[in-house]
Coordinates of C-alpha atoms in Angstrom, one line a residue:
X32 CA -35.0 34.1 -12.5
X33 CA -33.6 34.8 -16.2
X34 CA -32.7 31.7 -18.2
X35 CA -28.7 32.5 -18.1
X36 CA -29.1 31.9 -14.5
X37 CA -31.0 29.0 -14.7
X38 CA -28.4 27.7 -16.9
X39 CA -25.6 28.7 -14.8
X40 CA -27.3 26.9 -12.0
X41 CA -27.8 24.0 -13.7
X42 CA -24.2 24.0 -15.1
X43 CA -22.7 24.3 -11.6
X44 CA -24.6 23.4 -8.7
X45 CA -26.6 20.6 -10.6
X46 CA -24.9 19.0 -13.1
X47 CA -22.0 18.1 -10.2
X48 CA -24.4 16.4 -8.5
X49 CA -25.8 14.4 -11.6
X50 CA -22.5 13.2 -12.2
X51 CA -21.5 11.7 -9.0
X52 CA -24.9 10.3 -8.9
X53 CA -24.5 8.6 -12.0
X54 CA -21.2 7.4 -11.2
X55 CA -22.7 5.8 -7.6
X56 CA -25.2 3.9 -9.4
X57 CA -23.0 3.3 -12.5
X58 CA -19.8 1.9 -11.1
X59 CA -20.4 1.8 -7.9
X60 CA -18.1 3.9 -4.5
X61 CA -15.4 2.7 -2.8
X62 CA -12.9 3.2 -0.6
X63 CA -9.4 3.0 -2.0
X64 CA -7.3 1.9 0.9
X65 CA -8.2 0.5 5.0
X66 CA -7.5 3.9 6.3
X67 CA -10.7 5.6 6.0
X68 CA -12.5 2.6 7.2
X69 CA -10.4 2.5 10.0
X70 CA -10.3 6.5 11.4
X71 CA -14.0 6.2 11.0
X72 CA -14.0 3.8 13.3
X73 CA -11.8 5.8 16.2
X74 CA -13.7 8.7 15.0
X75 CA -17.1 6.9 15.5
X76 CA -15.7 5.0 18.9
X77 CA -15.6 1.6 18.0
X78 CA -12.1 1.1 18.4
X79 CA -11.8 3.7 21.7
X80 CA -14.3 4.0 24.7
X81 CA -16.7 6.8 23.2
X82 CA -16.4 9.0 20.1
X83 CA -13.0 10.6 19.8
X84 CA -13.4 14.3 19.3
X85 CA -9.0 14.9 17.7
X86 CA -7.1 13.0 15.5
X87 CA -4.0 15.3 16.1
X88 CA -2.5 15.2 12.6
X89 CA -5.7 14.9 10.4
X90 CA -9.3 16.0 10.3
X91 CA -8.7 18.8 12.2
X92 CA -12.0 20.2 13.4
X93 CA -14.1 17.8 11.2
X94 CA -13.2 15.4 13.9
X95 CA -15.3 17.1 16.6
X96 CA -18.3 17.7 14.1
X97 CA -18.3 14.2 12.9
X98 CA -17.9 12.4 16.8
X99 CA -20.6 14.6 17.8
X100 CA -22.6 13.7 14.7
X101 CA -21.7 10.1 15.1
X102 CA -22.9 10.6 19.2
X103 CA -26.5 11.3 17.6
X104 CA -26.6 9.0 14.7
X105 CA -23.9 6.3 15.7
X106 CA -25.0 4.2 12.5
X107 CA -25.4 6.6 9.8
X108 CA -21.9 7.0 7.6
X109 CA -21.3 10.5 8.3
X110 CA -17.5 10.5 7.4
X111 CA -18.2 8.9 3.6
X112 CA -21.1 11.9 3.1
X113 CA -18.6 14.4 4.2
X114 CA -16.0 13.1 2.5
X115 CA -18.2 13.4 -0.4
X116 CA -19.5 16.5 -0.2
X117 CA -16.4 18.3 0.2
X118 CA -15.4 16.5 -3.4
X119 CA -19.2 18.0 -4.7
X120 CA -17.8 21.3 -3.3
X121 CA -14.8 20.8 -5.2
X122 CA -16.7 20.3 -8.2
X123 CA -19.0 23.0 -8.1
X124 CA -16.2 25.8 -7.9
X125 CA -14.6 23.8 -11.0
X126 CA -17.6 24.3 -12.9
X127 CA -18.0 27.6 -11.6
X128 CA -14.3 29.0 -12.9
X129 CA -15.3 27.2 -16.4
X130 CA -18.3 28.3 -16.9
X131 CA -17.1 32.0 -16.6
X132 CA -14.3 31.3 -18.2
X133 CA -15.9 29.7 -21.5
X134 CA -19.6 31.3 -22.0
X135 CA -18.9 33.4 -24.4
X136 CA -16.5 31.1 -26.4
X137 CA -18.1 28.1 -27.0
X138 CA -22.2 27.2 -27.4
X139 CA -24.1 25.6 -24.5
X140 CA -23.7 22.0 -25.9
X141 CA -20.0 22.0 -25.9
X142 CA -19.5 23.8 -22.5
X143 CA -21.8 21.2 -20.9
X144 CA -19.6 18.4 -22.9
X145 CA -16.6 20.0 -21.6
X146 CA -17.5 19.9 -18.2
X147 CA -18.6 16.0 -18.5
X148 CA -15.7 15.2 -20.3
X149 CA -13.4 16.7 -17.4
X150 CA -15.4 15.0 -14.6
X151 CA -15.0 11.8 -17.2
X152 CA -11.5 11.6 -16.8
X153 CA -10.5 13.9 -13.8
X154 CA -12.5 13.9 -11.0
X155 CA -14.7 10.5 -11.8
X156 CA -11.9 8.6 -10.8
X157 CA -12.2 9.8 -7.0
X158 CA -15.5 9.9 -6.9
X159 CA -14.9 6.1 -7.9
X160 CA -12.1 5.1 -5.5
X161 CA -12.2 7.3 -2.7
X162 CA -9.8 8.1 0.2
X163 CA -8.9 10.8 2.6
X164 CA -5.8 12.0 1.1
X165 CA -7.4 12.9 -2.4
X166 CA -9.3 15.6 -1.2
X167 CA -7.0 17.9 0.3
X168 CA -4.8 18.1 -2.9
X169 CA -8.7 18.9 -4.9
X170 CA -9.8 21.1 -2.2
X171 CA -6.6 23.3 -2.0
X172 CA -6.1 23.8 -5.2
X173 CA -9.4 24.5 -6.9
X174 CA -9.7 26.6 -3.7
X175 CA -7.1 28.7 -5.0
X176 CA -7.9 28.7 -8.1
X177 CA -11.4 30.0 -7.5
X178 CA -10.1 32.6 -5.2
X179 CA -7.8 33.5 -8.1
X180 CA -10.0 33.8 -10.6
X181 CA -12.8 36.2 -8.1
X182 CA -9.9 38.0 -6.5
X183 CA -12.1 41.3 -7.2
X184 CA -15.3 39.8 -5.1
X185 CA -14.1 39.7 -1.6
X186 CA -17.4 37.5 -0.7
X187 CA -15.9 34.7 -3.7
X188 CA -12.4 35.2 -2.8
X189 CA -12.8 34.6 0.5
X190 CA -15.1 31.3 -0.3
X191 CA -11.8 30.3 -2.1
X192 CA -9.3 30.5 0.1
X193 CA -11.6 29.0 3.1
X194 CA -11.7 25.8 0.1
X195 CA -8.4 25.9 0.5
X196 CA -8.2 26.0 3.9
X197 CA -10.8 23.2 4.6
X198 CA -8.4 20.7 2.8
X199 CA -5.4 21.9 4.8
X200 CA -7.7 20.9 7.9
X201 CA -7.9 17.6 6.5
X202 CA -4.3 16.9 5.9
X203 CA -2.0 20.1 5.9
X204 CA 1.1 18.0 4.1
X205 CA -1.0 16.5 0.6
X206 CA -3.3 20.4 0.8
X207 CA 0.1 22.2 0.4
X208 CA 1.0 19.7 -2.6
X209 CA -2.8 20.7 -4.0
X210 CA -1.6 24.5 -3.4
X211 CA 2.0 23.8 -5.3
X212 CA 0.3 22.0 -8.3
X213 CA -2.2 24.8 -8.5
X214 CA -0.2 27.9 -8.8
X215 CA 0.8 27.7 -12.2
X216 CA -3.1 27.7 -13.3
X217 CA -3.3 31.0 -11.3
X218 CA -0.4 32.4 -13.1
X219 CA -2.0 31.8 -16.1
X220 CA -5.7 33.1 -14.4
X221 CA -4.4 36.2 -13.3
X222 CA -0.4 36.8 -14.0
X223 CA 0.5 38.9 -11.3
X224 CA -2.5 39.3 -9.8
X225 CA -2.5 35.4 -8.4
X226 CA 0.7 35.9 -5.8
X227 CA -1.3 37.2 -3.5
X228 CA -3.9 34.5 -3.0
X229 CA -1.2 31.8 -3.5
X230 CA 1.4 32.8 -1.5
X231 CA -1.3 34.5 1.0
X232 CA -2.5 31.1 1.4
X233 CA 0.3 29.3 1.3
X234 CA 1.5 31.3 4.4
X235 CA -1.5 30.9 6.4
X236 CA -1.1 26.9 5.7
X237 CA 2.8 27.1 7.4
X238 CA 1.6 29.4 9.8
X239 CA -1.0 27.0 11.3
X240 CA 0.9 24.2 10.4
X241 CA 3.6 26.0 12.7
X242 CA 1.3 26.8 15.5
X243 CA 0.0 23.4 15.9
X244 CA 3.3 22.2 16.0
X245 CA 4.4 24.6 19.2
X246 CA 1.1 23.5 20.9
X247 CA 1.2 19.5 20.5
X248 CA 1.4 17.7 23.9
X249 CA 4.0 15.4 24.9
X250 CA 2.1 12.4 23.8
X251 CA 1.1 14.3 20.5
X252 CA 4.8 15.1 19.9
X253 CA 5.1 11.7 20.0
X254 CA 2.5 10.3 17.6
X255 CA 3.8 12.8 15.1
X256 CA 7.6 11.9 15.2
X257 CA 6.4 7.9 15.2
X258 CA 4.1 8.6 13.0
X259 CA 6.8 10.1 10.0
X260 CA 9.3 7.6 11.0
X261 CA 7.2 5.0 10.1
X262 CA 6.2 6.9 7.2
X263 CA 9.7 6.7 5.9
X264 CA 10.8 3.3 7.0
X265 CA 7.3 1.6 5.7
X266 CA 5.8 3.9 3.4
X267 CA 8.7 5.7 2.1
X268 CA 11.6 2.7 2.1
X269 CA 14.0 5.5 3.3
X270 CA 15.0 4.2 6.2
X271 CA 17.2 1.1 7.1
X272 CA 17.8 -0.4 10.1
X273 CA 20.5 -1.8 12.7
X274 CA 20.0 -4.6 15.4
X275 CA 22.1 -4.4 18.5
X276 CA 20.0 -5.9 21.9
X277 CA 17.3 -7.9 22.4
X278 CA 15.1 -4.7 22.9
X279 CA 16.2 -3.2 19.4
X280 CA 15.2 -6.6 17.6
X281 CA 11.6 -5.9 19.9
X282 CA 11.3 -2.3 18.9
X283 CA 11.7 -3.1 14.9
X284 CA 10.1 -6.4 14.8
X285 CA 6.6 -4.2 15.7
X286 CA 7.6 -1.6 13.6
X287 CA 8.0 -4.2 11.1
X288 CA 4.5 -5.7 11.9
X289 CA 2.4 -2.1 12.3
X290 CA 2.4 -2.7 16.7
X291 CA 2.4 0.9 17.5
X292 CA 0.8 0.7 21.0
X293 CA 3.9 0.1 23.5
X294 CA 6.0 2.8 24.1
X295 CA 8.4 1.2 26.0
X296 CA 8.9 -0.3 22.8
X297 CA 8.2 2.0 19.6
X298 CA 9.1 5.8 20.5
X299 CA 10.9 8.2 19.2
X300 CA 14.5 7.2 20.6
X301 CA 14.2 3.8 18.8
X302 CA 13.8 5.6 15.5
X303 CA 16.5 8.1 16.3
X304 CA 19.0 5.1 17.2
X305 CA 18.3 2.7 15.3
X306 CA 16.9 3.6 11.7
X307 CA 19.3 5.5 9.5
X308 CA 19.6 6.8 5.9
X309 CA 21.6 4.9 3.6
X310 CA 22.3 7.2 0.7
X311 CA 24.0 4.8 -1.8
X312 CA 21.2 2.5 -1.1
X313 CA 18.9 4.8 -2.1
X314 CA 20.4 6.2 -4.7
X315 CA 21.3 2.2 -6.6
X316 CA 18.1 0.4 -5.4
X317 CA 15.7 2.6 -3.6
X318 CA 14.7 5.1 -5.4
X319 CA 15.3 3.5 -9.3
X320 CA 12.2 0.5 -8.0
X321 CA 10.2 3.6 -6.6
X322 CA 10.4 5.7 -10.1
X323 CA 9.7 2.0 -12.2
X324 CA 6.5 1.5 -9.6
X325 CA 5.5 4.9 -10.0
X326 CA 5.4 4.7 -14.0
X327 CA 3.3 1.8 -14.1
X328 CA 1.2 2.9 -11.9
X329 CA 0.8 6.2 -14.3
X330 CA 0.3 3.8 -17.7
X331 CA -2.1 1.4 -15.7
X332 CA -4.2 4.2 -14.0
X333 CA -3.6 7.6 -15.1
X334 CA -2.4 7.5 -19.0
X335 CA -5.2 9.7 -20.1
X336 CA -4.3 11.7 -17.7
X337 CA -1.0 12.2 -18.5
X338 CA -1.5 12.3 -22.4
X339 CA -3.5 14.9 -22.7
X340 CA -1.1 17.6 -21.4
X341 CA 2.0 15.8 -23.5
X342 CA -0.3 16.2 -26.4
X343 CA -1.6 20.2 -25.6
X344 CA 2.2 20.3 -25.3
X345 CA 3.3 18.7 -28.5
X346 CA 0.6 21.3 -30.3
X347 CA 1.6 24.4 -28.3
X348 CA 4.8 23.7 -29.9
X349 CA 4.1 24.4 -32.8
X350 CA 3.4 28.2 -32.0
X351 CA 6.2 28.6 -30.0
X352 CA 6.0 32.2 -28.3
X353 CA 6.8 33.4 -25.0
X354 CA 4.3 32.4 -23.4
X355 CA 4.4 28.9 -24.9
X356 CA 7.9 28.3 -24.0
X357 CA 6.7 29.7 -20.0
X358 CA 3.9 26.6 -20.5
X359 CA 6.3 24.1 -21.9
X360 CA 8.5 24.9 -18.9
X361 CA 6.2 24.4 -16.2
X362 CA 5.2 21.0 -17.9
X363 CA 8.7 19.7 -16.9
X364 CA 8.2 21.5 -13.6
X365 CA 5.8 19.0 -13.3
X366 CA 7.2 15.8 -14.7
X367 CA 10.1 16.8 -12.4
X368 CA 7.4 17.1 -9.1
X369 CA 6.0 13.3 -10.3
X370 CA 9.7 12.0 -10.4
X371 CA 10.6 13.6 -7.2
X372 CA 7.8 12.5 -5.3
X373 CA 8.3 8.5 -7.3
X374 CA 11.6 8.7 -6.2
X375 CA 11.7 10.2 -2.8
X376 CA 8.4 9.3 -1.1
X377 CA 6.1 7.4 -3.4
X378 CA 3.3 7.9 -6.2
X379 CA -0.2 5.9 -5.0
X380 CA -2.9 6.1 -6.9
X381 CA -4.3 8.7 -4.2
X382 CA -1.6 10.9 -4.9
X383 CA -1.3 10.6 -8.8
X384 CA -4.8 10.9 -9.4
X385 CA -5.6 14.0 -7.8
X386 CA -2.4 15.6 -8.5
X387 CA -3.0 14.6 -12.5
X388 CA -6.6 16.1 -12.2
X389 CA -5.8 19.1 -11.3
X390 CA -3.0 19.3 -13.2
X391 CA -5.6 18.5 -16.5
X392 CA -7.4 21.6 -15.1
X393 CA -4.8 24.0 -14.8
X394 CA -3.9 23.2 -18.3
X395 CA -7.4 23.5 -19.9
X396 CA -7.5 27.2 -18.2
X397 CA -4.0 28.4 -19.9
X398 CA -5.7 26.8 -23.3
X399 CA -8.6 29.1 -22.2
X400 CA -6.5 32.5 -21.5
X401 CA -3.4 31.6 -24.1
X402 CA -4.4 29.3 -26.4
X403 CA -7.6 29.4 -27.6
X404 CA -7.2 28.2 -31.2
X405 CA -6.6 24.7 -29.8
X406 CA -10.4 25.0 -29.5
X407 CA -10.9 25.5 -33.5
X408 CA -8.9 22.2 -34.0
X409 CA -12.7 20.3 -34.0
X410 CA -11.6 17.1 -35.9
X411 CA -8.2 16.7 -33.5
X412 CA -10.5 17.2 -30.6
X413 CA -13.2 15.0 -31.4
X414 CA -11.5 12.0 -33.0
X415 CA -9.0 12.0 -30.0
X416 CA -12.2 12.5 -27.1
X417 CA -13.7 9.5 -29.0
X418 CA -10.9 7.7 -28.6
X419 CA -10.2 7.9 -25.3
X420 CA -13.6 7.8 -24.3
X421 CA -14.3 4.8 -26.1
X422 CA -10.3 3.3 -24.9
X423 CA -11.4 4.4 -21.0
X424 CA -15.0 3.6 -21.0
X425 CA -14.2 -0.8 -20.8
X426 CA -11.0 0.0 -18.3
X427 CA -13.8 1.8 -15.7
X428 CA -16.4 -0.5 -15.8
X429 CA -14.0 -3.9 -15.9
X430 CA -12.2 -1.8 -12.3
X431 CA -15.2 -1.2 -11.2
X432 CA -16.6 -4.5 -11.4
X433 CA -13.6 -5.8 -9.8
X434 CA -13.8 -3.1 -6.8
X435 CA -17.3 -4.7 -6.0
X436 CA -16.2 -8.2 -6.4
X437 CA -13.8 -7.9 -3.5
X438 CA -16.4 -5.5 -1.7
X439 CA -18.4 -8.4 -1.8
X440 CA -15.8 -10.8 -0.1
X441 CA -15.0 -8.2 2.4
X442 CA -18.3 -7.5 3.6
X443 CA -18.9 -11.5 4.1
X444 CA -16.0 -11.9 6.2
X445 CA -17.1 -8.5 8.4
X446 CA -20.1 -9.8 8.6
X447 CA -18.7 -13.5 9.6
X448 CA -16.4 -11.8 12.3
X449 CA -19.7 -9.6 13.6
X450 CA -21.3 -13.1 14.6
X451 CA -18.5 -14.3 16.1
X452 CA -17.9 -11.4 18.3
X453 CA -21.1 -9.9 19.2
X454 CA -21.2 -9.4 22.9
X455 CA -17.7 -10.5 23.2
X456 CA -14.4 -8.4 24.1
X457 CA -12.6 -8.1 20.6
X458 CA -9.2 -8.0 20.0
X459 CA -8.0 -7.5 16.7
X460 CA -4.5 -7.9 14.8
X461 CA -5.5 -7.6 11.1
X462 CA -9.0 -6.9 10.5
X463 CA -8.2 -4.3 8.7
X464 CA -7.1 -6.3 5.5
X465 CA -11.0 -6.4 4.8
X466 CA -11.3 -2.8 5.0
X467 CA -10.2 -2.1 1.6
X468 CA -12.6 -1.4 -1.2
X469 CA -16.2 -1.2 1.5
X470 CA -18.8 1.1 0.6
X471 CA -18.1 4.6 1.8
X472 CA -22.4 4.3 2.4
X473 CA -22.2 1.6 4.8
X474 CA -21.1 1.5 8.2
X475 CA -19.4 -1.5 9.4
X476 CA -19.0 -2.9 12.8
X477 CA -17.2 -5.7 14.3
X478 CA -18.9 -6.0 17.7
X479 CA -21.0 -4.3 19.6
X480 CA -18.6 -3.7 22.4
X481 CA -15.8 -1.6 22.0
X482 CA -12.8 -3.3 19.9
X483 CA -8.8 -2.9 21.2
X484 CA -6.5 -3.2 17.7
X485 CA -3.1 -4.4 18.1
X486 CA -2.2 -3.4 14.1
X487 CA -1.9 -0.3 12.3
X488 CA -0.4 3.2 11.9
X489 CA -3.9 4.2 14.3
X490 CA -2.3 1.9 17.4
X491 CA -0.4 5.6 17.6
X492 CA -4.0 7.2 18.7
X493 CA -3.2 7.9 22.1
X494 CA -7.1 6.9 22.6
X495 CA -6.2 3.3 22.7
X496 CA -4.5 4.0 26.2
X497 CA -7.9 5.1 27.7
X498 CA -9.4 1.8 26.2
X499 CA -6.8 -0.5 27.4
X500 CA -6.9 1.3 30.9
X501 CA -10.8 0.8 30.6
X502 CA -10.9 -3.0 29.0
X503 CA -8.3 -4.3 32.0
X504 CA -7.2 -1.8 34.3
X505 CA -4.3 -0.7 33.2
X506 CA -2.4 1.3 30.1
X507 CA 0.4 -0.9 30.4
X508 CA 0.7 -3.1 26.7
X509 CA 1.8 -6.1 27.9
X510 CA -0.4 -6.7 31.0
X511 CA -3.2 -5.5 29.0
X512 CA -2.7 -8.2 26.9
X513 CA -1.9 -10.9 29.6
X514 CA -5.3 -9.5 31.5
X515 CA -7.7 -9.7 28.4
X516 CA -6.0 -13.7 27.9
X517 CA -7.5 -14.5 31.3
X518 CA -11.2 -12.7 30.3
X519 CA -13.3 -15.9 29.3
X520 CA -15.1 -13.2 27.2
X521 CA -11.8 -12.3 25.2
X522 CA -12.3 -13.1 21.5
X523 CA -8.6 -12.7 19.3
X524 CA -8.8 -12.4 15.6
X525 CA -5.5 -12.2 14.1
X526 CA -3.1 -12.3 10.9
X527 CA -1.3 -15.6 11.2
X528 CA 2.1 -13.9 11.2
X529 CA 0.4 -11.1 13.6
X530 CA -0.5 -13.5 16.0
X531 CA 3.1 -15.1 16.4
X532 CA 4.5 -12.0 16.5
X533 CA 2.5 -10.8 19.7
X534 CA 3.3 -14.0 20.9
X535 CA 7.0 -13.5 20.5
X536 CA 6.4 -10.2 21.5
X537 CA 5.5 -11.2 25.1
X538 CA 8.5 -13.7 25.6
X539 CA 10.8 -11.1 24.6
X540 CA 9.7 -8.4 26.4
X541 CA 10.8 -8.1 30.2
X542 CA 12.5 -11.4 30.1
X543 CA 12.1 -11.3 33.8
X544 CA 8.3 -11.5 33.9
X545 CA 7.1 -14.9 34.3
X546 CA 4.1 -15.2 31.9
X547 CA 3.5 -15.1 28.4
X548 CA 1.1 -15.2 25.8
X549 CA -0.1 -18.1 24.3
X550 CA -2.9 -17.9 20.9
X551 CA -4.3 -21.1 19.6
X552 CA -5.8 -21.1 15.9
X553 CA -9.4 -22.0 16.1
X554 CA -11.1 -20.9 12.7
X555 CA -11.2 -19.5 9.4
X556 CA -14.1 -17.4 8.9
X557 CA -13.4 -16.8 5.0
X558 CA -11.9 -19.4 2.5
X559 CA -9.5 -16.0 1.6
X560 CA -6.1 -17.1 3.4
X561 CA -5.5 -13.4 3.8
X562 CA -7.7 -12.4 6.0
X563 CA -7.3 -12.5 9.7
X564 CA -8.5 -15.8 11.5
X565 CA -10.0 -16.9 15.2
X566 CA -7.7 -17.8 18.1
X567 CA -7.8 -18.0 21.4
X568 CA -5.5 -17.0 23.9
X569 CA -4.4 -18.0 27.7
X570 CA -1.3 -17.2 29.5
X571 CA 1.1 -19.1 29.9
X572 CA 4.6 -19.9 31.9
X573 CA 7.7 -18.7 29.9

């Protein structure tokens, strides 16, 4: 093997590794939000009656390959690896469309800073605080980059587009966003030459986005049309909504507390009826608090991120040509695509962060192709890199340190309820508090009997029928609930407010039924007031 081959290896396939080594045992892994915790868990079984093999709207395909990976290994944390894995793939093609691109224009030792420095302040940050959505948007757009850039190789371009088409099969909406945010850096890889990949891909993304959308069952249909009207009453604060009956008030007070699982209850006429669009709310309140959220969000999280394209900007300025006005103008295409999504649906820190990594990217290629004596302004670059380094270096580790503080506290109280509920039926109404910043490494169980969850966007899993049908008999919510009460086995752990909700819940529904649900606090199992507590429940005469 030559030594430029060794180096290349080293550059791409090894150094990625390094990195996201050193940033494991550094900082530490964690997981940004409860979902990934939680559609583990359904993936895994724990929360259904055996390994579920389709999400429906996510995971598509990875969901089979991890349920039967989970059926052979039920402890070890298959979805963190692959989660992380796909973000190494990322990586490596990153490296790999650098490496070409900057060989012969800079020594070794500043190619291998470069590619640090980007992980640094790009990708580190996922790699840091990881979560589902994040890698589409990577995925999809280095994808097409990559395919972009080895559009004469049909081998590598077709290693590209599959990238591409991997993060679509995790989530098809945030991979099309990764495809959007990624076409100008293809533009600038290839001019002309890039529509084909991009918009090739782009089709194949609506096309299979279309067909799954012909083929979705009833029930599916109905998880998906729940599932985005909660999105954009919850998430989104797009919807408002109007009480008329006693059944209305039901159906939005569990939308209002995540209780997905009746659909007497939550379906998709309730949303059509009663949730509406007010525009002049939206337009005075909504989305002004969204776009104010959003920016601090950016300055807290994401200013280095943002700064260095204003500043590539401010300095391509200065040699204004075509092609510099063609780059200024896609860098308010962008700001515009941040303040649309602020203001419309929201900016987390899983969307920003991606999106303004790859953004980061796309603008170091057109200083590549375009601009290449940025790269001879040594004593800009370096006293700015050490500045930022040395600005970012405290905010990382002080995050970091606070991510493993409340890991800390969360893994107590899961461990705490695991005692408690070992061998016992398991209900569970907001658990999921404590799923937030656990170890993508670990696995973490609550029993070691299968759990039902009243709370949560994953109550839509049309799994948690089978379980209820298989815990007491029947699919029907409300006598599931009334029949686990009379289980001496049944342990409930609930969010205070959850817990008088589902007691309301079962007074108000069928006002003509004669029992109800009673829950009696019994326990705290953390000194945290937040996280969900022990009751016990017994029916009751209404």
């Amino acid at each position: 093997m030559g030594k430029i081959n060794k180096i290349k290896i080293t550059l791409v396939w090894v150094l990625p590794a390094v990195l996201l080594i050193a940033t494991w045992v550094i900082y530490g892994c964690y997981y940004e939000s409860n979902d990934d915790v939680a559609i583990s868990q359904v993936i895994r079984g724990e929360t259904a009656i055996a390994p579920v093999y389709s999400l429906h709207l996510y995971f598509h395909g990875f969901s089979a390959i991890l349920a039967s990976l989970y059926q052979i290994m039920p402890s070890f944390p298959w979805y963190g690896i692959l989660l992380y894995l796909l973000l190494y793939s990322s990586l490596i093609l990153v490296h790999q469309i650098l490496y070409e691109a900057l060989e012969y224009k800079m020594s070794l030792t500043h190619l291998c800073l470069c590619l640090v420095l980007l992980y640094w302040f790009t990708w580190q940050e996922t790699a840091l605080l990881m979560n589902y959505t994040r890698i589409p948007i990577l995925l999809s757009g280095v994808g097409i980059l990559y395919a972009t850039k080895q559009r004469t190789c049909l081998r590598s371009f077709s290693i590209g587009v599959a990238v591409a088409f991997l993060g679509w099969c995790i989530r098809p909406s945030t991979a099309l966003l990764g495809l959007l945010v990624a076409a100008p850096g293809a533009w600038w890889l290839a001019r002309y030459k890039a529509l084909l990949p991009v918009i090739g891909t782009g089709v194949l993304m609506l096309t299979a986005i279309w067909v799954l959308s012909v083929t979705y069952s009833p029930e599916e249909n109905r998880y998906r049309h729940i599932d985005i009207g909660n999105a954009y009453y919850l998430d989104y604060g797009l919807y408002q909504h109007k009480r008329n009956t006693t059944e209305d008030n039901l159906g939005i007070k569990s939308v209002d507390n995540w209780a997905f699982g009746d659909s007497t209850v939550v379906n998709e006429k309730l949303f059509n009826e009663k949730f509406y669009f007010d525009k002049y709310l939206f337009l005075r309140q909504t989305a002004p608090d969204k776009v104010i959220s959003s920016y601090r969000l950016l300055r807290r999280y994401c200013l280095h991120l943002v700064l260095f394209p204003v500043i590539v900007s401010i300095l391509v300025f200065t040699r204004i040509d075509a092609k510099a006005k063609e780059f200024l103008l896609t860098q308010v295409g962008f700001a515009l695509l941040l303040l649309s999504l602020s203001a419309v649906f929201k900016l987390p820190l899983r969307l920003a962060s991606p999106l303004c990594s790859l953004w980061v990217l796309c603008v170091l290629l057109y200083i590549v192709n375009y601009s290449p004596w940025l790269f001879k302004l040594k004593s800009v670059w370096q006293w700015g890199l050490c500045i930022a380094v040395l600005s970012y270096a405290p905010v990382v580790w002080q995050q970091s340190r606070e991510y493993r503080q409340k890991r800390l506290e969360n893994e107590a109280y899961l461990r705490q309820v695991y005692l408690v509920a070992k061998h016992r039926t398991l209900v569970s109404g907001g658990i999921e508090r404590a799923y937030q910043y656990l170890s993508p490494f670990s696995t973490y169980e609550l029993s070691d009997l299968p759990v039902l969850t009243l709370m949560g966007w994953l109550t839509l899993e049309p799994s948690l029928s089978d379980l209820r049908q298989h815990m007491t008999g029947t699919r029907d919510f409300e006598n599931s609930i009334l029949r686990l009460a009379n289980k001496p086995n049944t342990l409930w752990i609930m969010h205070e407010p959850f817990a008088s909700f589902i007691e309301s819940y079962t007074q108000m529904h069928r006002p003509t039924a004669k029992n109800a649900l009673s829950l009696e606090l019994k326990r705290s199992l953390s000194t945290n007031p937040q996280f969900a507590k022990v009751y016990s429940g017994k029916v009751i005469n209404k």
